[in-house]
mmCIF file of C-alpha atoms in Angstrom:
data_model
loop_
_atom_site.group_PDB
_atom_site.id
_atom_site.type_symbol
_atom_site.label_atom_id
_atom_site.label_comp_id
_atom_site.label_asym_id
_atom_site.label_seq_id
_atom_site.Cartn_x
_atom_site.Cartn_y
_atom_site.Cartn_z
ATOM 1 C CA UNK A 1 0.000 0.000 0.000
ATOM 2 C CA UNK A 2 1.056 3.502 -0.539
ATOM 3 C CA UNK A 3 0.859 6.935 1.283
ATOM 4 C CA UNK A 4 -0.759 9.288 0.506
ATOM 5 C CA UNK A 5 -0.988 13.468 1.688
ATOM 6 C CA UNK A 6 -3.534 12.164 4.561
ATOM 7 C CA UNK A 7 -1.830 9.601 5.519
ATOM 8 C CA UNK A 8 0.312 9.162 8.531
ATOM 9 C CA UNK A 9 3.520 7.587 10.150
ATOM 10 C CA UNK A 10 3.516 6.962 13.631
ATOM 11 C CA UNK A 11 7.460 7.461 14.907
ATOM 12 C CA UNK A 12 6.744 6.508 18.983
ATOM 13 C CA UNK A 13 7.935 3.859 20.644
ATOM 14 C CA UNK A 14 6.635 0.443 19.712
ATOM 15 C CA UNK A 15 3.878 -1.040 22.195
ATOM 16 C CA UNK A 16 5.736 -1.997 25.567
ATOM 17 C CA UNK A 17 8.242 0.521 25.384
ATOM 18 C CA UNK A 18 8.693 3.677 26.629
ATOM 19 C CA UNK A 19 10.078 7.260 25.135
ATOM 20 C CA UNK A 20 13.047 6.364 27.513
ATOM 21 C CA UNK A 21 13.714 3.100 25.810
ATOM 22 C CA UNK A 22 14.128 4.890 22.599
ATOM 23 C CA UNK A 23 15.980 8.027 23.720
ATOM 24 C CA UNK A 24 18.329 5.502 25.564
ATOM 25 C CA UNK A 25 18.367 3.704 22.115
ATOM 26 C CA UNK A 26 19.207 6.548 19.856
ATOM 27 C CA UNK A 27 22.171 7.358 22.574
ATOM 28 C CA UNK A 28 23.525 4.111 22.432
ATOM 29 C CA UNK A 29 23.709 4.183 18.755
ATOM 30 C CA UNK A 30 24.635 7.906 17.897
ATOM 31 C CA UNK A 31 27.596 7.065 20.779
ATOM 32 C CA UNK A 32 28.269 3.547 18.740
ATOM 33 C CA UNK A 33 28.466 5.734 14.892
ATOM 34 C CA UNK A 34 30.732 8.427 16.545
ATOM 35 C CA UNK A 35 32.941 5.791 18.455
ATOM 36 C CA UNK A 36 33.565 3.756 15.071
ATOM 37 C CA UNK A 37 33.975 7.155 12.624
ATOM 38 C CA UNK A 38 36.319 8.409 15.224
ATOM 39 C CA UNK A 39 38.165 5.456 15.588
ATOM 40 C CA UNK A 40 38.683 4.588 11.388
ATOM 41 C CA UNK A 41 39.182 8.104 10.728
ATOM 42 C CA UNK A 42 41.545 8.698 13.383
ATOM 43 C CA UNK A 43 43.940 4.953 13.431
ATOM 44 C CA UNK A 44 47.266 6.016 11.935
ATOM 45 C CA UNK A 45 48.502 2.477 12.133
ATOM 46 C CA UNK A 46 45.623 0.637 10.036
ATOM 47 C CA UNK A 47 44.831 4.000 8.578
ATOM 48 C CA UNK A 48 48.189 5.825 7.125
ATOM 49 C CA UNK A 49 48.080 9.026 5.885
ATOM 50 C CA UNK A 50 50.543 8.035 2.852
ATOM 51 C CA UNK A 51 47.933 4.789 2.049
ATOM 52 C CA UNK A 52 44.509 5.489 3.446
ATOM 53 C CA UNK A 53 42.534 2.539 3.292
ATOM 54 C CA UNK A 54 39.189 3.991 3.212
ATOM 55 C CA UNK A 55 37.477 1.239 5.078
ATOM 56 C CA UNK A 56 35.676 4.303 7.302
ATOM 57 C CA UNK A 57 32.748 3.983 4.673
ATOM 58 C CA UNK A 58 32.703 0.700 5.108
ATOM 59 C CA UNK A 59 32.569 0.551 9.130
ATOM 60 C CA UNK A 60 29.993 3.545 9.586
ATOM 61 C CA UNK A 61 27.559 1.726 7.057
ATOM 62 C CA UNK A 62 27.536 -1.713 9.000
ATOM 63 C CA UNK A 63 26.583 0.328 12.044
ATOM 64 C CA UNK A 64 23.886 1.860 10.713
ATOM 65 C CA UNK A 65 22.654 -1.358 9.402
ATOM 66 C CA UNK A 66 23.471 -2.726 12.937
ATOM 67 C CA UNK A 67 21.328 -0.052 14.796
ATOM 68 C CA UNK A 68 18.342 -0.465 12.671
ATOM 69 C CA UNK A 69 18.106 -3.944 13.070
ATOM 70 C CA UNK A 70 18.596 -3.649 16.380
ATOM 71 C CA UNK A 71 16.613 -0.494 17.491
ATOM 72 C CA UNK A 72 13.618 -1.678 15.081
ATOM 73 C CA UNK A 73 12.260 -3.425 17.998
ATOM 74 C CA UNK A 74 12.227 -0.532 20.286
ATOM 75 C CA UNK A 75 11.155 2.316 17.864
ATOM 76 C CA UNK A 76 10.559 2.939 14.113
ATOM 77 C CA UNK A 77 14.289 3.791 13.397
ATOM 78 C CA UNK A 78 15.034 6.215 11.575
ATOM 79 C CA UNK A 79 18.649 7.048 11.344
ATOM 80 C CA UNK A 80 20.790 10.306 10.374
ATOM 81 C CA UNK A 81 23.967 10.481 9.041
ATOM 82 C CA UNK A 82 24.228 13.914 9.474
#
C-alpha cells in the first residue's frame, strides 16, 4: 500500500516501550556511529596518511545497518547520518 498526503507515520515507541527506551536507544547508537567514525578516521597504524585505506565507509555503514536492526524493535528507526 502507498501513502498518501492524509496519511500518517507513527514514529513513537513500539507497544511496551517507553520514550526512555528509545531516547536511551538513539544514545547508544549515535555514541556507537561516533565511536567507530572516530576510531577509522583517526587509526594512523591501520589508517596511514601516505595509504589510506578507506574502510571508514565501510565501518559507519555496517553500524547503521546494525542499529536499525537492532533499534527496530524498540522504535521505528530512523537514522541520520548527518
Amino acid at each position: 500500500s502507498q501513502l498518501t498526503h492524509t496519511d500518517s507515520i507513527d514514529l513513537g515507541p513500539r507497544p511496551g516501550h517507553s520514550w526512555g527506551a528509545v531516547m536511551g536507544v538513539e544514545f547508544v547508537y549515535s555514541a556507537v556511529l561516533c565511536f567507530v567514525y572516530l576510531n577509522c578516521a583517526a587509526s594512523t597504524r591501520n589508517n596511514p596518511w601516505q595509504a589510506p585505506n578507506g574502510f571508514i565507509g565501510l565501518a559507519v555503514g555496517f553500524t547503521f545497518v546494525a542499529g536499525g536492526y537492532a533499534a527496530r524493535a524498540v522504535a521505528p528507526v530512523v537514522m541520520n547520518s548527518a
